[in-house]
Amino acid sequence: MDSILERPHLIAYFAGTIFPFTCFFSYVLALALNHIGLWITYISDASTDPPVSGVFGMLLTYSMIAFLASTYVRKKLVECACEERPEIATSKVRLANHVSGWLALTSVICLIFVAHFQVHTTMFLHGTMAFIGIGLGVLYCFLQVICTRAMIPYYTAPYLFYLRLTFTIISAFAFVFGVLSGLLSVSKFKGDALHRWAPDDGGYVEHAISSVCEWILALVYAGYMLSFAHEFKNIRIGSMKVVLVRSAEHEVKNGPNRIEDI
């Protein structure tokens, strides 16, 4: 625990690697078990049957927890920068940082729903949560670009601003094209199961475009988390405190409460 608190950049590294690992591992496992053919598919569509669905749900939940931890550390970093440098602490930066924290939390919750409610059983819930979760992720990237620009040159490097701006632009285009092509593909679908979309089911080209956009978004979000590692190397997280609450009578007899670091 102490090593993580002293080296919070490990959180960003973990978040940026476990997410793409989850996506690719689940896809390869589904191929190995003959759950899908060798065609382009949505990330979650490759993980609809057990045991792949269980593995995917578990790993994606871990990924989202790591994402949430990284975004929380990032939020606190920007807050500390605003306290130390008044020129950074504009109302725009403070608002962007505050809103992005809530966007990250909501996005993570939605994507956990996506992991555990498969498209072939709850299509509306799965699709809605995916749309909200991924869309809020794009907005999060945009707001953190604003924060990154304000923190130059004190707490970040210019190349990180341009890198995150590039990631944000790519994610925005991928999200829009992914949604539009996905809706168009569904209107042309003539097969039996959406999660088993074969090339002869109709609308496959549009489905393939939408699927590629989803994979691009996954890689972009992973890269965005990895970009936090450079800044996290310059911070340390203080130990949490646990206070044992005792009655007044017990305190008189045995001394004051003890406070332990964890």
CSV table of C-alpha atoms in Angstrom, one decimal:
chain,number,residue,atom,x,y,z
A,1,MET,CA,0.0,0.0,0.0
A,2,ASP,CA,2.8,2.4,0.9
A,3,SER,CA,4.6,1.8,-2.4
A,4,ILE,CA,1.5,2.7,-4.3
A,5,LEU,CA,1.0,5.9,-2.3
A,6,GLU,CA,4.7,6.8,-2.8
A,7,ARG,CA,4.5,6.0,-6.5
A,8,PRO,CA,1.1,6.9,-7.8
A,9,HIS,CA,2.2,6.8,-11.4
A,10,LEU,CA,1.9,3.0,-11.0
A,11,ILE,CA,-1.9,3.6,-10.8
A,12,ALA,CA,-1.8,5.3,-14.2
A,13,TYR,CA,0.4,2.6,-15.7
A,14,PHE,CA,-2.0,-0.1,-14.4
A,15,ALA,CA,-5.1,1.7,-15.7
A,16,GLY,CA,-3.5,2.2,-19.1
A,17,THR,CA,-2.5,-1.4,-19.6
A,18,ILE,CA,-5.2,-3.5,-18.0
A,19,PHE,CA,-8.0,-2.0,-20.1
A,20,PRO,CA,-6.5,-2.9,-23.5
A,21,PHE,CA,-5.4,-6.2,-22.1
A,22,THR,CA,-9.0,-6.9,-21.1
A,23,CYS,CA,-10.2,-6.1,-24.6
A,24,PHE,CA,-7.7,-8.1,-26.5
A,25,PHE,CA,-7.5,-11.1,-24.1
A,26,SER,CA,-11.3,-11.5,-24.2
A,27,TYR,CA,-11.3,-11.3,-28.0
A,28,VAL,CA,-8.5,-13.9,-28.4
A,29,LEU,CA,-10.2,-16.2,-25.8
A,30,ALA,CA,-13.5,-16.0,-27.6
A,31,LEU,CA,-11.7,-16.9,-30.9
A,32,ALA,CA,-10.0,-19.8,-29.2
A,33,LEU,CA,-13.3,-21.2,-27.9
A,34,ASN,CA,-15.0,-20.7,-31.3
A,35,HIS,CA,-17.5,-18.2,-29.8
A,36,ILE,CA,-16.9,-15.9,-32.7
A,37,GLY,CA,-15.4,-16.1,-36.2
A,38,LEU,CA,-12.4,-14.2,-37.4
A,39,TRP,CA,-14.3,-11.0,-38.2
A,40,ILE,CA,-14.5,-7.5,-36.8
A,41,THR,CA,-16.8,-7.2,-33.8
A,42,TYR,CA,-17.6,-4.9,-30.9
A,43,ILE,CA,-15.4,-5.5,-27.8
A,44,SER,CA,-18.3,-6.6,-25.7
A,45,ASP,CA,-19.9,-8.8,-28.4
A,46,ALA,CA,-16.9,-11.1,-28.3
A,47,SER,CA,-17.6,-11.7,-24.6
A,48,THR,CA,-21.2,-12.7,-24.5
A,49,ASP,CA,-20.9,-16.4,-23.7
A,50,PRO,CA,-19.4,-18.0,-20.6
A,51,PRO,CA,-16.6,-18.4,-19.5
A,52,VAL,CA,-15.5,-15.4,-21.6
A,53,SER,CA,-18.3,-13.2,-20.3
A,54,GLY,CA,-17.3,-13.8,-16.7
A,55,VAL,CA,-13.6,-13.1,-17.4
A,56,PHE,CA,-14.5,-10.0,-19.4
A,57,GLY,CA,-16.9,-8.6,-16.7
A,58,MET,CA,-14.3,-9.2,-14.0
A,59,LEU,CA,-11.4,-7.7,-15.8
A,60,LEU,CA,-13.4,-4.7,-17.1
A,61,THR,CA,-14.6,-4.0,-13.6
A,62,TYR,CA,-11.0,-3.9,-12.4
A,63,SER,CA,-10.1,-1.7,-15.3
A,64,MET,CA,-12.8,0.8,-14.5
A,65,ILE,CA,-11.8,0.9,-10.8
A,66,ALA,CA,-8.2,1.7,-12.0
A,67,PHE,CA,-9.6,4.4,-14.3
A,68,LEU,CA,-11.5,5.9,-11.4
A,69,ALA,CA,-8.5,5.9,-9.2
A,70,SER,CA,-6.4,7.6,-11.9
A,71,THR,CA,-9.0,10.3,-12.5
A,72,TYR,CA,-9.3,10.9,-8.8
A,73,VAL,CA,-5.5,11.4,-8.4
A,74,ARG,CA,-5.6,13.6,-11.4
A,75,LYS,CA,-8.4,15.7,-10.0
A,76,LYS,CA,-6.5,16.2,-6.7
A,77,LEU,CA,-3.3,17.1,-8.6
A,78,VAL,CA,-5.1,19.9,-10.4
A,79,GLU,CA,-6.6,21.1,-7.2
A,80,CYS,CA,-3.1,21.2,-5.6
A,81,ALA,CA,-1.8,23.1,-8.6
A,82,CYS,CA,-4.6,25.6,-8.3
A,83,GLU,CA,-3.8,26.2,-4.6
A,84,GLU,CA,0.0,26.7,-5.2
A,85,ARG,CA,-0.3,28.8,-8.4
A,86,PRO,CA,-3.0,31.5,-8.4
A,87,GLU,CA,-2.5,32.1,-12.1
A,88,ILE,CA,-3.7,28.5,-12.7
A,89,ALA,CA,-6.8,28.8,-10.4
A,90,THR,CA,-9.2,30.4,-12.9
A,91,SER,CA,-12.9,29.7,-12.6
A,92,LYS,CA,-12.7,27.9,-15.9
A,93,VAL,CA,-10.0,25.5,-14.7
A,94,ARG,CA,-11.6,24.8,-11.4
A,95,LEU,CA,-15.0,24.2,-13.0
A,96,ALA,CA,-13.5,21.9,-15.7
A,97,ASN,CA,-11.6,19.9,-13.1
A,98,HIS,CA,-14.7,19.6,-10.8
A,99,VAL,CA,-17.0,18.6,-13.6
A,100,SER,CA,-14.6,16.1,-15.1
A,101,GLY,CA,-14.4,14.3,-11.8
A,102,TRP,CA,-18.1,13.7,-11.8
A,103,LEU,CA,-18.0,12.7,-15.5
A,104,ALA,CA,-15.3,10.2,-14.8
A,105,LEU,CA,-17.4,8.6,-12.0
A,106,THR,CA,-20.6,8.4,-14.1
A,107,SER,CA,-18.7,7.0,-17.1
A,108,VAL,CA,-17.1,4.3,-15.0
A,109,ILE,CA,-20.5,3.3,-13.5
A,110,CYS,CA,-22.0,3.1,-17.0
A,111,LEU,CA,-19.2,1.0,-18.4
A,112,ILE,CA,-19.4,-1.4,-15.5
A,113,PHE,CA,-23.1,-1.9,-16.4
A,114,VAL,CA,-21.9,-2.6,-20.0
A,115,ALA,CA,-19.6,-5.3,-18.7
A,116,HIS,CA,-22.3,-7.2,-16.8
A,117,PHE,CA,-25.4,-6.6,-19.0
A,118,GLN,CA,-24.8,-8.2,-22.4
A,119,VAL,CA,-26.3,-6.9,-25.6
A,120,HIS,CA,-28.1,-10.2,-26.4
A,121,THR,CA,-30.1,-10.1,-23.1
A,122,THR,CA,-30.6,-6.4,-22.4
A,123,MET,CA,-29.9,-4.6,-25.6
A,124,PHE,CA,-31.4,-1.2,-24.6
A,125,LEU,CA,-29.6,-1.0,-21.3
A,126,HIS,CA,-26.3,-2.2,-22.8
A,127,GLY,CA,-26.5,0.3,-25.6
A,128,THR,CA,-27.6,3.2,-23.5
A,129,MET,CA,-24.9,2.7,-20.9
A,130,ALA,CA,-22.3,2.3,-23.6
A,131,PHE,CA,-23.4,5.5,-25.3
A,132,ILE,CA,-23.4,7.5,-22.0
A,133,GLY,CA,-20.2,6.0,-20.7
A,134,ILE,CA,-18.1,6.5,-23.8
A,135,GLY,CA,-19.6,9.9,-24.6
A,136,LEU,CA,-18.8,11.2,-21.1
A,137,GLY,CA,-15.3,9.8,-21.6
A,138,VAL,CA,-14.9,12.1,-24.6
A,139,LEU,CA,-16.1,15.1,-22.5
A,140,TYR,CA,-13.7,14.1,-19.7
A,141,CYS,CA,-10.8,14.2,-22.2
A,142,PHE,CA,-11.8,17.6,-23.4
A,143,LEU,CA,-12.1,19.1,-19.9
A,144,GLN,CA,-8.7,17.7,-18.9
A,145,VAL,CA,-7.1,19.3,-21.9
A,146,ILE,CA,-8.2,22.6,-20.5
A,147,CYS,CA,-6.6,21.8,-17.2
A,148,THR,CA,-3.4,20.6,-18.9
A,149,ARG,CA,-3.0,23.8,-20.9
A,150,ALA,CA,-3.3,25.9,-17.7
A,151,MET,CA,-0.7,23.8,-15.9
A,152,ILE,CA,2.1,24.5,-18.5
A,153,PRO,CA,5.0,25.0,-17.7
A,154,TYR,CA,4.7,24.5,-13.9
A,155,TYR,CA,3.3,21.0,-13.6
A,156,THR,CA,3.3,19.5,-17.0
A,157,ALA,CA,5.0,19.6,-20.4
A,158,PRO,CA,3.7,21.1,-23.6
A,159,TYR,CA,3.9,17.8,-25.4
A,160,LEU,CA,1.4,16.3,-23.0
A,161,PHE,CA,-1.1,19.1,-23.9
A,162,TYR,CA,-0.8,18.3,-27.6
A,163,LEU,CA,-0.9,14.6,-27.0
A,164,ARG,CA,-4.1,14.8,-25.0
A,165,LEU,CA,-5.6,17.3,-27.5
A,166,THR,CA,-4.9,14.8,-30.3
A,167,PHE,CA,-6.4,12.0,-28.2
A,168,THR,CA,-9.5,14.1,-27.6
A,169,ILE,CA,-10.0,15.0,-31.3
A,170,ILE,CA,-9.6,11.3,-32.3
A,171,SER,CA,-12.0,10.2,-29.6
A,172,ALA,CA,-14.6,12.8,-30.6
A,173,PHE,CA,-14.5,11.7,-34.3
A,174,ALA,CA,-14.5,8.0,-33.4
A,175,PHE,CA,-17.5,8.5,-31.1
A,176,VAL,CA,-19.6,10.3,-33.7
A,177,PHE,CA,-18.7,8.0,-36.6
A,178,GLY,CA,-19.1,5.0,-34.3
A,179,VAL,CA,-22.6,6.0,-33.2
A,180,LEU,CA,-23.9,7.0,-36.6
A,181,SER,CA,-22.5,3.9,-38.4
A,182,GLY,CA,-23.8,1.7,-35.6
A,183,LEU,CA,-27.3,3.0,-35.9
A,184,LEU,CA,-27.2,2.6,-39.7
A,185,SER,CA,-25.9,-0.9,-39.4
A,186,VAL,CA,-28.7,-2.0,-37.1
A,187,SER,CA,-31.3,-0.7,-39.6
A,188,LYS,CA,-29.8,-3.0,-42.3
A,189,PHE,CA,-29.3,-6.0,-40.1
A,190,LYS,CA,-31.1,-9.2,-41.3
A,191,GLY,CA,-29.5,-11.8,-39.2
A,192,ASP,CA,-30.6,-13.7,-36.1
A,193,ALA,CA,-28.3,-12.3,-33.4
A,194,LEU,CA,-26.7,-8.9,-33.2
A,195,HIS,CA,-23.8,-10.2,-31.1
A,196,ARG,CA,-23.0,-12.8,-33.9
A,197,TRP,CA,-22.9,-10.3,-36.8
A,198,ALA,CA,-21.5,-12.2,-39.8
A,199,PRO,CA,-20.6,-10.5,-43.1
A,200,ASP,CA,-23.7,-11.8,-44.8
A,201,ASP,CA,-26.2,-10.5,-42.2
A,202,GLY,CA,-26.6,-7.1,-43.9
A,203,GLY,CA,-25.1,-3.8,-42.8
A,204,TYR,CA,-21.8,-5.4,-42.1
A,205,VAL,CA,-19.6,-2.7,-43.5
A,206,GLU,CA,-21.3,-0.1,-41.3
A,207,HIS,CA,-21.0,-2.5,-38.3
A,208,ALA,CA,-17.3,-3.0,-39.0
A,209,ILE,CA,-16.8,0.8,-39.1
A,210,SER,CA,-18.6,1.2,-35.8
A,211,SER,CA,-16.6,-1.7,-34.3
A,212,VAL,CA,-13.3,-0.2,-35.4
A,213,CYS,CA,-14.3,3.1,-33.9
A,214,GLU,CA,-15.0,1.4,-30.6
A,215,TRP,CA,-11.6,-0.2,-30.6
A,216,ILE,CA,-10.0,3.1,-31.4
A,217,LEU,CA,-11.8,4.7,-28.5
A,218,ALA,CA,-10.6,2.0,-26.1
A,219,LEU,CA,-7.0,2.5,-27.2
A,220,VAL,CA,-7.3,6.3,-26.9
A,221,TYR,CA,-8.7,6.1,-23.4
A,222,ALA,CA,-5.9,3.8,-22.4
A,223,GLY,CA,-3.3,6.1,-23.8
A,224,TYR,CA,-4.9,9.1,-22.0
A,225,MET,CA,-4.6,7.3,-18.7
A,226,LEU,CA,-1.0,6.4,-19.5
A,227,SER,CA,-0.2,10.1,-20.2
A,228,PHE,CA,-1.1,10.9,-16.5
A,229,ALA,CA,1.9,8.8,-15.3
A,230,HIS,CA,4.4,11.5,-16.2
A,231,GLU,CA,2.8,14.0,-13.9
A,232,PHE,CA,2.0,11.5,-11.2
A,233,LYS,CA,5.7,10.9,-10.8
A,234,ASN,CA,6.0,14.3,-9.1
A,235,ILE,CA,3.4,13.7,-6.4
A,236,ARG,CA,3.0,11.6,-3.3
A,237,ILE,CA,-0.3,10.6,-1.7
A,238,GLY,CA,-0.6,11.0,2.1
A,239,SER,CA,-1.6,8.0,4.3
A,240,MET,CA,-5.2,7.7,5.3
A,241,LYS,CA,-6.1,7.8,9.0
A,242,VAL,CA,-8.4,5.4,10.8
A,243,VAL,CA,-9.8,6.7,14.1
A,244,LEU,CA,-11.1,4.2,16.6
A,245,VAL,CA,-14.1,5.7,18.3
A,246,ARG,CA,-14.6,4.8,21.9
A,247,SER,CA,-16.9,5.8,24.7
A,248,ALA,CA,-15.9,8.5,27.2
A,249,GLU,CA,-15.9,6.0,30.0
A,250,HIS,CA,-13.6,3.7,28.1
A,251,GLU,CA,-11.3,6.5,27.2
A,252,VAL,CA,-11.0,7.6,30.9
A,253,LYS,CA,-10.0,4.1,31.9
A,254,ASN,CA,-7.8,3.1,29.0
A,255,GLY,CA,-6.4,6.4,27.6
A,256,PRO,CA,-7.3,8.3,24.5
A,257,ASN,CA,-8.1,6.9,21.1
A,258,ARG,CA,-5.3,5.5,19.0
A,259,ILE,CA,-4.9,6.7,15.4
A,260,GLU,CA,-3.3,4.2,13.0
A,261,ASP,CA,-1.8,4.8,9.6
A,262,ILE,CA,-2.9,2.5,6.8
